[in-house]
Every structure is written in structure tokens, then in C-alpha cells.
PDB file of C-alpha atoms in Angstrom:
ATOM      1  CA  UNK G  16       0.000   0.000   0.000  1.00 58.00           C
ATOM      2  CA  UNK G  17       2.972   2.279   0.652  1.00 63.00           C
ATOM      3  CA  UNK G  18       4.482   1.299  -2.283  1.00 69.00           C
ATOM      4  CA  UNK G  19       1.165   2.198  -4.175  1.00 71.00           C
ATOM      5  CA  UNK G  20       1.018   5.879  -2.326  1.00 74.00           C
ATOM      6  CA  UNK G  21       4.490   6.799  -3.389  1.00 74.00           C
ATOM      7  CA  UNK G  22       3.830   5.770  -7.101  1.00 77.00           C
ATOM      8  CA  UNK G  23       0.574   7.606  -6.975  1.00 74.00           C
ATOM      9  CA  UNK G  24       2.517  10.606  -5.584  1.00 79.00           C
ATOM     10  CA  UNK G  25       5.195  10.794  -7.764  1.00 82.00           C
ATOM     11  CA  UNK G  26       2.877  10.928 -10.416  1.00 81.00           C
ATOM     12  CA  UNK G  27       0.059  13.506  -8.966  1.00 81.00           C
ATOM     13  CA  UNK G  28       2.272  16.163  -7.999  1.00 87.00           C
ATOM     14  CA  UNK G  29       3.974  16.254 -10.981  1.00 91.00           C
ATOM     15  CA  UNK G  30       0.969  16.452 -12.883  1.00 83.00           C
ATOM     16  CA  UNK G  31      -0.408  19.368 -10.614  1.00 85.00           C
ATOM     17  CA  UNK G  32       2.631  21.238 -10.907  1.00 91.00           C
ATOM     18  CA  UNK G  33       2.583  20.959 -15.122  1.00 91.00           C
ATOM     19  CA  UNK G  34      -0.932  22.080 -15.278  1.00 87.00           C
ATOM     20  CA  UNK G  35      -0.707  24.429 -12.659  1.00 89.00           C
ATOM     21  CA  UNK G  36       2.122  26.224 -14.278  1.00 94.00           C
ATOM     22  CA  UNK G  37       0.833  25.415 -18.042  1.00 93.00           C
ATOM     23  CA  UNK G  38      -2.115  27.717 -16.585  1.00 91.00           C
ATOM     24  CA  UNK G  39      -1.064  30.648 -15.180  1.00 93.00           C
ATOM     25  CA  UNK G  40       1.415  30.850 -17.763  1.00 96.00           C
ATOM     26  CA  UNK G  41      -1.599  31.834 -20.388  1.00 95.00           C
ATOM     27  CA  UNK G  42      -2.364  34.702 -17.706  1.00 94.00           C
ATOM     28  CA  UNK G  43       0.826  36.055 -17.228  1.00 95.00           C
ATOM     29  CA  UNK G  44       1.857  36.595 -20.979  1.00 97.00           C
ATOM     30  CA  UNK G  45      -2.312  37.594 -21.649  1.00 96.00           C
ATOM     31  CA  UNK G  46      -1.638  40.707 -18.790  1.00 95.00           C
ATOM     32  CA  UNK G  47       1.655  41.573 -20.358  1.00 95.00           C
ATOM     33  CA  UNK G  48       0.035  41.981 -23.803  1.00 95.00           C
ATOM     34  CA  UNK G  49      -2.950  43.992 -21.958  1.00 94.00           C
ATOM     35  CA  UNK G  50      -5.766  41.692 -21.112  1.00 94.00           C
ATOM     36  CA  UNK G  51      -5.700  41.838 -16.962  1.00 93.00           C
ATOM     37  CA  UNK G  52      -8.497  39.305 -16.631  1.00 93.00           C
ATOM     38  CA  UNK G  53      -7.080  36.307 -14.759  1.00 90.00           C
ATOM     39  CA  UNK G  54      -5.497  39.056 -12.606  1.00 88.00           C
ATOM     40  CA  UNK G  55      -8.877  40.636 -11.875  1.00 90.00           C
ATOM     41  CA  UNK G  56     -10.549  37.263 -11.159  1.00 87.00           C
ATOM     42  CA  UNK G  57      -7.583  36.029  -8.762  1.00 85.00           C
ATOM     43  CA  UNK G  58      -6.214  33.230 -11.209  1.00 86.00           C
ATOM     44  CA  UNK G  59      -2.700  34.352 -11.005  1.00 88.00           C
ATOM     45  CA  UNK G  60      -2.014  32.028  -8.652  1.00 85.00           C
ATOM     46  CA  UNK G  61       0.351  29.002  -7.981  1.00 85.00           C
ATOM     47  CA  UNK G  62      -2.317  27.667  -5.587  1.00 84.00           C
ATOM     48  CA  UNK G  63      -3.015  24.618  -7.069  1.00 79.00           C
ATOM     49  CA  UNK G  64      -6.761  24.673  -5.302  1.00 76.00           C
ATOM     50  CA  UNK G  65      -7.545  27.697  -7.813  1.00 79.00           C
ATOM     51  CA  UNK G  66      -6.498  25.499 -10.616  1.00 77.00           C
ATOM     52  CA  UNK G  67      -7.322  22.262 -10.143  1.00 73.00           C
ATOM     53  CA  UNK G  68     -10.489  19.990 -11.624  1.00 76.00           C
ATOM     54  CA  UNK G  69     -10.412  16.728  -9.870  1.00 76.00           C
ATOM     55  CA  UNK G  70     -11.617  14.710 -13.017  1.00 72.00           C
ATOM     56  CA  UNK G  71      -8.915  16.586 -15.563  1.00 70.00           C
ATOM     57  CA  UNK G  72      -6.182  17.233 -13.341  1.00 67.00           C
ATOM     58  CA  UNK G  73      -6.019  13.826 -11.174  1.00 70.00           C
ATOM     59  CA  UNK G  74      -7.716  11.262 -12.413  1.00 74.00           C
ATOM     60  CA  UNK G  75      -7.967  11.328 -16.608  1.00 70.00           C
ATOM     61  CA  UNK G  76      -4.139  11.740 -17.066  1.00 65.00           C
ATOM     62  CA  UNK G  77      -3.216   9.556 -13.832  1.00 67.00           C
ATOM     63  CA  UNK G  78      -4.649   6.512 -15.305  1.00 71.00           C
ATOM     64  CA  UNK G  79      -3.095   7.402 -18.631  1.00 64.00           C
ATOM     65  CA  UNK G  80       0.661   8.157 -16.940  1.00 63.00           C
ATOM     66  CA  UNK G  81      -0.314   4.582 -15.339  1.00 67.00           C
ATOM     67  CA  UNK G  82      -1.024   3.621 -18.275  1.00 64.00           C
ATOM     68  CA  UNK G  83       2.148   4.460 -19.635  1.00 60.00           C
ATOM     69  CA  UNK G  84       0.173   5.984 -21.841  1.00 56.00           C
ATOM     70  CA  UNK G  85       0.919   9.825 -23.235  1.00 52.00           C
ATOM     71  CA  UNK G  86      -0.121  12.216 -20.415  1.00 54.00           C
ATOM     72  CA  UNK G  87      -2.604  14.345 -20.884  1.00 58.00           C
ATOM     73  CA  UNK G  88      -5.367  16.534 -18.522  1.00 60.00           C
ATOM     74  CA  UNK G  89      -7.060  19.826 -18.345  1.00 68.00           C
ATOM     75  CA  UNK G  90      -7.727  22.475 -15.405  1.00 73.00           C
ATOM     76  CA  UNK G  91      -9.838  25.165 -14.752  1.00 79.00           C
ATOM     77  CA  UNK G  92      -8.978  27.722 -17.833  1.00 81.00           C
ATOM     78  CA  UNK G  93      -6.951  31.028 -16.722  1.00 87.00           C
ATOM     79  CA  UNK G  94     -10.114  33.519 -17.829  1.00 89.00           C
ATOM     80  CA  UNK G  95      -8.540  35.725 -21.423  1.00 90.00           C
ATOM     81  CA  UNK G  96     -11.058  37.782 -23.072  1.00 91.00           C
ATOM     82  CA  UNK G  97      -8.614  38.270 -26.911  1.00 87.00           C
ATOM     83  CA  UNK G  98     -10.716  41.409 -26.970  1.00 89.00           C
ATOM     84  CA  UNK G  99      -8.432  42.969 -24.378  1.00 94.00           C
ATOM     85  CA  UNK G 100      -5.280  42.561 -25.995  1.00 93.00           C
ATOM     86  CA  UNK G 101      -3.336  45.513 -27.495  1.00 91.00           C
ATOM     87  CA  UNK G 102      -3.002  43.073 -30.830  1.00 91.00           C
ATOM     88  CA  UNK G 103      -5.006  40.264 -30.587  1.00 90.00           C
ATOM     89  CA  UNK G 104      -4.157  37.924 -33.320  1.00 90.00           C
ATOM     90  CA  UNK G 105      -0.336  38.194 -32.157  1.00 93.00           C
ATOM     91  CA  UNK G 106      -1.520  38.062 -28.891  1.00 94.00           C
ATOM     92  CA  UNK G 107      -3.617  35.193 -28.843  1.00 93.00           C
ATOM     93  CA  UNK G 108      -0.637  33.395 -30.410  1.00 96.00           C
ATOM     94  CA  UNK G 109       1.570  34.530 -27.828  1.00 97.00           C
ATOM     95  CA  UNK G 110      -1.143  33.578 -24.742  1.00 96.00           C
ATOM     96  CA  UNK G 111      -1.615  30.181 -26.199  1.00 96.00           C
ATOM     97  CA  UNK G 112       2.171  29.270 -26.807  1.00 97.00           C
ATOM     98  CA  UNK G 113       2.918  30.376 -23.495  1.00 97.00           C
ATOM     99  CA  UNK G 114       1.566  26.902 -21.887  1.00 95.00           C
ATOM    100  CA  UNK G 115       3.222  24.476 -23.859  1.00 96.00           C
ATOM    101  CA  UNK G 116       6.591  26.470 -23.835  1.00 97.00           C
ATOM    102  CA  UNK G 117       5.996  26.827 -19.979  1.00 98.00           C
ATOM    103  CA  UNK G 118       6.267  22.918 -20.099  1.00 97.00           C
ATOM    104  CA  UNK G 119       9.201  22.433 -21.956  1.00 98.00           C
ATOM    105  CA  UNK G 120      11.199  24.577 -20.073  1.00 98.00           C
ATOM    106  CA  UNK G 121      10.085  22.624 -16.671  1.00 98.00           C
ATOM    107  CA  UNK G 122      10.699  19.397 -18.514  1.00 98.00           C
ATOM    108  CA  UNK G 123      13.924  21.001 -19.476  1.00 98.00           C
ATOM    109  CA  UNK G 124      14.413  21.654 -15.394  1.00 97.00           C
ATOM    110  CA  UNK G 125      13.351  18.190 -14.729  1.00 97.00           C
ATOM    111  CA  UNK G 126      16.012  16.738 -16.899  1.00 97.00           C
ATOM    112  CA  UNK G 127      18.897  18.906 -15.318  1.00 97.00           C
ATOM    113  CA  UNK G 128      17.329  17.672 -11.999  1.00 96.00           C
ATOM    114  CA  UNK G 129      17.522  14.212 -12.665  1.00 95.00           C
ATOM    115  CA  UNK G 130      20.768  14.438 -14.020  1.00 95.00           C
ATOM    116  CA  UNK G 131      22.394  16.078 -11.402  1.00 94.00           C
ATOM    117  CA  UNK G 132      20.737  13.255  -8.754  1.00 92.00           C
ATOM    118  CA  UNK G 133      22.223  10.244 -10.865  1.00 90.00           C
ATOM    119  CA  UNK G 134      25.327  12.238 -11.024  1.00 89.00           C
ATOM    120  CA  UNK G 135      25.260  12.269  -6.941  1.00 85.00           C
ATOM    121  CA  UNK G 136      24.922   8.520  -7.386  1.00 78.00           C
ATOM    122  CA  UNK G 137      22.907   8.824  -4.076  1.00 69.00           C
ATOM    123  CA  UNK G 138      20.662   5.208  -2.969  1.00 69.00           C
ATOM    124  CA  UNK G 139      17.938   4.395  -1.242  1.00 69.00           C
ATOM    125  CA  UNK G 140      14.139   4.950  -0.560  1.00 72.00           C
ATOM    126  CA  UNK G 141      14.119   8.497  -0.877  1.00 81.00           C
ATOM    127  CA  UNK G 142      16.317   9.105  -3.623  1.00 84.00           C
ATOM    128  CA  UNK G 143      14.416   6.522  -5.646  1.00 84.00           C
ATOM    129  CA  UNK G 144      11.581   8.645  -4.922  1.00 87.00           C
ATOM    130  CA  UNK G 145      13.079  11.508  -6.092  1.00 90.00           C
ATOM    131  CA  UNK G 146      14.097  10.141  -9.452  1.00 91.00           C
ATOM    132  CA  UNK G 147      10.676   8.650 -10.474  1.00 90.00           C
ATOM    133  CA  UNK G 148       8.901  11.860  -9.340  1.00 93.00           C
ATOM    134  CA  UNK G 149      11.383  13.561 -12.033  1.00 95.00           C
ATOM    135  CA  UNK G 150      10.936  11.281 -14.434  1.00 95.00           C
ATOM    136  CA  UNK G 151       7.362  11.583 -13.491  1.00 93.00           C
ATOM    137  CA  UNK G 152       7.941  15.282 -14.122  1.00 96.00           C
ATOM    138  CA  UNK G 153       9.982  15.823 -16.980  1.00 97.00           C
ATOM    139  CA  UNK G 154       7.091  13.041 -19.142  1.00 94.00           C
ATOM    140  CA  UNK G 155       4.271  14.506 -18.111  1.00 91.00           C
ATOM    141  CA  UNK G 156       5.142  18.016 -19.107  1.00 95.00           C
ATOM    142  CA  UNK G 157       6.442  17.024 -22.424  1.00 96.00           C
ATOM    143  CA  UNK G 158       3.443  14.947 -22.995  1.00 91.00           C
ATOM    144  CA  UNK G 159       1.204  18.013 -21.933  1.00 90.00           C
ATOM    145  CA  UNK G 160       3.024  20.571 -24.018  1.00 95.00           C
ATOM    146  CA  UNK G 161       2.785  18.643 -27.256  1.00 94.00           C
ATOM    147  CA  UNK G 162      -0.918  17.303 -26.607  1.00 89.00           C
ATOM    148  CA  UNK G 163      -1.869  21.262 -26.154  1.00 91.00           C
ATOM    149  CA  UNK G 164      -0.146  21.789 -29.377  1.00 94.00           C
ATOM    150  CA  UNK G 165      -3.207  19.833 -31.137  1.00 91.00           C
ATOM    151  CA  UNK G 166      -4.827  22.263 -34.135  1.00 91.00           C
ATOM    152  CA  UNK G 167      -7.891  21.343 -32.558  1.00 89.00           C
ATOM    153  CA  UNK G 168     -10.536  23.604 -30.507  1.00 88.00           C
ATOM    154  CA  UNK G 169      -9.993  24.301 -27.689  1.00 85.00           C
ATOM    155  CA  UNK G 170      -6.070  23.224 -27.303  1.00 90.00           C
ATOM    156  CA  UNK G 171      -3.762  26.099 -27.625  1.00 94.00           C
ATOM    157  CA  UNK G 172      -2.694  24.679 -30.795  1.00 94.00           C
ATOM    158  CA  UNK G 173      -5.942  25.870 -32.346  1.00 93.00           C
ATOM    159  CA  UNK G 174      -5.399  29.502 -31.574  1.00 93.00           C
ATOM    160  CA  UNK G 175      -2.112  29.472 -32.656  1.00 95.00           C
ATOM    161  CA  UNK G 176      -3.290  27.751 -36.185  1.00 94.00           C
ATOM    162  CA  UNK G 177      -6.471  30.583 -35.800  1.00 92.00           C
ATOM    163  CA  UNK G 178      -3.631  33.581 -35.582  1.00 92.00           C
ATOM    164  CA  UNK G 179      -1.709  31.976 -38.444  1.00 93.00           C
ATOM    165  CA  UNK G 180      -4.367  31.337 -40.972  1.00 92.00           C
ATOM    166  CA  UNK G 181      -5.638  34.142 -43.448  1.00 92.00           C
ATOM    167  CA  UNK G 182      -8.627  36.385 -41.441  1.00 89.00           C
ATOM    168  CA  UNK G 183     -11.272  34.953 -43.941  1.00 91.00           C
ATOM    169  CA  UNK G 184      -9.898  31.520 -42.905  1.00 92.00           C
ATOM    170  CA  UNK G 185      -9.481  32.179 -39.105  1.00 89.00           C
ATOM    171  CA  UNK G 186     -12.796  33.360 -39.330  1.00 89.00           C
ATOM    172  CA  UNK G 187     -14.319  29.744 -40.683  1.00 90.00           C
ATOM    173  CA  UNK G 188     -12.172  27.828 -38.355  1.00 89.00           C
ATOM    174  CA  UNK G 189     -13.411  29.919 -35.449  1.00 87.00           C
ATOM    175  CA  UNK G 190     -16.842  28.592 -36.256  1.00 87.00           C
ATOM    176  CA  UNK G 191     -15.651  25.255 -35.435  1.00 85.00           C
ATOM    177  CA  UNK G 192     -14.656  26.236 -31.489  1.00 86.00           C
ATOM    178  CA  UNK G 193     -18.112  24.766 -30.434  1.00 85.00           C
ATOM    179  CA  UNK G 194     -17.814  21.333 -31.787  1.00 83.00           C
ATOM    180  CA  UNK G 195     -14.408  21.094 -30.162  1.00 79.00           C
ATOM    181  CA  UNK G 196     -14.906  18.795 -27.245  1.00 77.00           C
ATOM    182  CA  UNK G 197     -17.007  16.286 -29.202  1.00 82.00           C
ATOM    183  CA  UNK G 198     -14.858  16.340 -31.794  1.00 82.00           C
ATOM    184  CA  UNK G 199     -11.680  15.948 -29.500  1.00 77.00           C
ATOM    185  CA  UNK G 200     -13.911  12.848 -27.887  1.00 74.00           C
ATOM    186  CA  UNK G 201     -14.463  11.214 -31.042  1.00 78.00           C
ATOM    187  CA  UNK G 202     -10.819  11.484 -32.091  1.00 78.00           C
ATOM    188  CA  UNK G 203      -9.275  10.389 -28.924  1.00 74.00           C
ATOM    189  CA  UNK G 204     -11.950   7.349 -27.879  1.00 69.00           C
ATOM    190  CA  UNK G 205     -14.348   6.383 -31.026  1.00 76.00           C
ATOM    191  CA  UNK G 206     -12.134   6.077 -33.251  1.00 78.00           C
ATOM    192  CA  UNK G 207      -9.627   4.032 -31.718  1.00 74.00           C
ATOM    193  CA  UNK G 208     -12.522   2.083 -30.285  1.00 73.00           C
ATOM    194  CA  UNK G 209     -13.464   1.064 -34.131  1.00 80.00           C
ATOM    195  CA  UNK G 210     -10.138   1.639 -35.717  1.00 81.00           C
ATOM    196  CA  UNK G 211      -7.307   0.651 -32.801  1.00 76.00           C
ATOM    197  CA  UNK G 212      -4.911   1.521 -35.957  1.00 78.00           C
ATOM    198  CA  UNK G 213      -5.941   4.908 -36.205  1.00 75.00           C
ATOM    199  CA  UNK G 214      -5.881   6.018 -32.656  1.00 74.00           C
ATOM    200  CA  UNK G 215      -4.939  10.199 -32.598  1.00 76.00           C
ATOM    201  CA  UNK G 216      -2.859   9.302 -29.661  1.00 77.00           C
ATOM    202  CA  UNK G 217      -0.958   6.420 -31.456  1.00 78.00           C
ATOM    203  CA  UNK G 218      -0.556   7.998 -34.333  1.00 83.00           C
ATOM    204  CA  UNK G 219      -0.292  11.976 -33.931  1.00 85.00           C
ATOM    205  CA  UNK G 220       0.635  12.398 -30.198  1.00 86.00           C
ATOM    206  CA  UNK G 221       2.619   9.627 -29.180  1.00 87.00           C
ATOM    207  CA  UNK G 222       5.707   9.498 -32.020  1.00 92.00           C
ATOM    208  CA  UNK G 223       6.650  13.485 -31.489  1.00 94.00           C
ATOM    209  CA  UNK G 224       6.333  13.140 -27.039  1.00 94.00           C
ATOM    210  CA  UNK G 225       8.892  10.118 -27.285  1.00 94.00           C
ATOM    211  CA  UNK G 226      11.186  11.836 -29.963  1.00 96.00           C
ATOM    212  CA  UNK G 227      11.264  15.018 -27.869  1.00 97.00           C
ATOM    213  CA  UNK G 228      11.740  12.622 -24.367  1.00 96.00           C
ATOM    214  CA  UNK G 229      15.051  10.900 -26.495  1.00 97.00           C
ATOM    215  CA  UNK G 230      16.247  14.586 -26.382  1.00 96.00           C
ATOM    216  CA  UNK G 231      15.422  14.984 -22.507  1.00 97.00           C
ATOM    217  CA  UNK G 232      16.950  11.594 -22.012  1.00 96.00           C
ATOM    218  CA  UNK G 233      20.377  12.485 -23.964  1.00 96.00           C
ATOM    219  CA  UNK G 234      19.936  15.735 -21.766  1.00 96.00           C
ATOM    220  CA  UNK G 235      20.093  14.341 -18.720  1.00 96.00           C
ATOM    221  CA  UNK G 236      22.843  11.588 -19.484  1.00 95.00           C
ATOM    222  CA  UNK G 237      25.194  14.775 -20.470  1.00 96.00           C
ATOM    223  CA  UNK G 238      24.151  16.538 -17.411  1.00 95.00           C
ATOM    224  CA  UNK G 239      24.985  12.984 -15.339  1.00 93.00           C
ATOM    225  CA  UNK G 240      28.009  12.396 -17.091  1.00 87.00           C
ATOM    226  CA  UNK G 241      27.008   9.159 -18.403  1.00 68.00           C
TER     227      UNK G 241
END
């Protein structure tokens, strides 16, 4: 049971600490390009309590780190009204890269971490702790930065696509905002219900997160000297 706690631990508070940061990160660059809405509304906070949604945050992406699956989860969104912005198709670019890029740079952290522990070469129960709660750390946020890089409403992907795209364009692919989540649900769990093959996750997600964790992992053999 222990044993079962510590797992679930070193998975969970990684996972807090990605979204949490992933977050605020969108308010923090959205109230440096003008829009002070998550500051108004108190969501400029590392408090994961302000953040967190039980069924997004804990228990959807802890099966699927369990899993050994690619990580992925959702929080309470940081509040951005575009409108606010001082130039809001640069802007909304800017807000939604700031997640995923918040994620690779704790990933990047992570990796230094973890290097710098099997450098120590130090044993036992607590150190072993410490190394799967960084490893813990360093896949979940790469798995959450690339899954939020998506093209699809409402990842952060799909406003950066939105800002990209011709106005006439943007304008038609705004439309499809709406019909995000049911389209995200059909892409992620009826089609590789009918088509295993085809699986979004398996096929889209899943080859770029371990590519980019073969980079973390050469990372953190330099950092350890290996």
C-alpha cells in the first residue's frame, strides 16, 4: 500500500505542478500583452486549489501516466477575453504558446534535476523517490506541451493555427470552437474504439512526445556524465 502511495505521488504532484504552471502561464503573458483578466478574477495564482479539476487534473491523465500511456489533462482555464489585448491575433498566439513552452522549459528543469541526482549517485528509498517523481515530471510536461499543441478547438494549438491562418480563414475555423470537445472525444476514444490503428494518440501524439523525451533523455545523461 505504501508502495502504491508513493507511485501515486510521484505521479500527482507532478501532474499538478505541469498544469498548474501550463495555466497561469496563459495569464501572465495575456496581462503583459494587456488583457488583466485572470489578474482581476484572482487566477494568477500558484495555488493549485484555484487550478485544479479533480476529473482533468487527477484522475484522466493519472490513469493514462499509469497507463504508460501519453499524459494528458485539463484544469480550470486562466479567464482571457482576446478582446483585451493591445493586438489580438499576435496576442492570442503569444497567450496560447505560453503553456506548452511553460512545459518544456520545466521538462527542461526536470532533466537537469535528474541528471544532477544520478550524477550524486545517491541510494535508497528516498532518492528513488526523487528520481521517479522527475521522471514523473519531466514526461508529463512534455506529454502536456505537445498534446496542447493539437490544431484542434480548444487546445492552444488551435489559436495558434487561428492567428496563423488568413482572417477569412481564421474566421471559418473559429466557427468550429463549439464542436471542439465532441470532436476531440471522437478522435481520442471512437475512433480508436473502431479503428485501434488509427488512434490520434498512437498515431499523432505519441511518435513526437517520445522523440522530444530521447532529447530529454540524452539531456540528462550529459548533465549525469554518463
Amino acid at each position: 500500500m505504501q508502495q502504491t502511495l508513493l507511485q501515486a505521488a510521484a505521479l500527482i504532484v507532478p501532474l499538478i505542478v505541469a498544469i498548474v504552471f501550463h495555466e497561469v502561464a496563459h495569464g501572465w503573458v495575456a496581462r503583459l500583452l494587456g488583457d488583466p483578466t485572470a489578474h482581476e478574477r484572482k487566477r494568477l495564482s500558484l495555488n493549485p486549489l484555484r487550478h485544479v479539476d479533480p476529473m482533468g487534473t487527477i484522475v484522466v491523465p493519472g490513469m493514462l501516466a499509469l497507463a504508460s500511456l501519453p499524459t494528458f489533462g485539463w484544469a480550470k482555464p486562466v479567464p482571457v477575453d482576446y478582446r483585451r489585448l493591445r493586438n489580438r491575433r499576435l496576442g492570442m498566439m503569444a497567450v496560447a504558446a505560453a503553456g506548452p513552452l511553460t512545459n518544456l522549459i520545466l521538462a527542461t528543469l526536470g532533466a537537469v534535476a535528474l541528471g544532477l541526482v544520478v550524477r550524486a549517485g545517491a541510494e535508497g528509498g528516498v532518492m528513488a523517490f526523487v528520481m521517479l517523481s522527475l521522471t514523473s515530471f519531466v514526461f508529463i510536461n512534455v506529454s502536456l506541451a505537445l498534446f496542447n499543441l493539437l490544431p484542434i478547438p480548444p487546445f492552444d494549438g488551435s489559436h495558434i493555427l487561428e492567428g496563423l491562418l488568413p482572417r477569412r480563414a481564421a474566421r471559418a475555423y473559429e466557427k468550429l470552437r463549439p464542436f471542439g470537445f465532441p470532436l476531440v472525444f471522437v478522435l481520442l476514444v471512437v475512433v480508436p474504439y473502431i479503428w485501434p490503428s488509427a488512434g490520434l494518440m498512437r498515431n499523432v501524439v505519441l511518435p513526437p512526445v517520445l522523440w522530444t523525451l530521447d532529447h530529454f533523455d540524452a539531456l540528462v545523461r550529459a548533465v549525469a556524465g554518463a
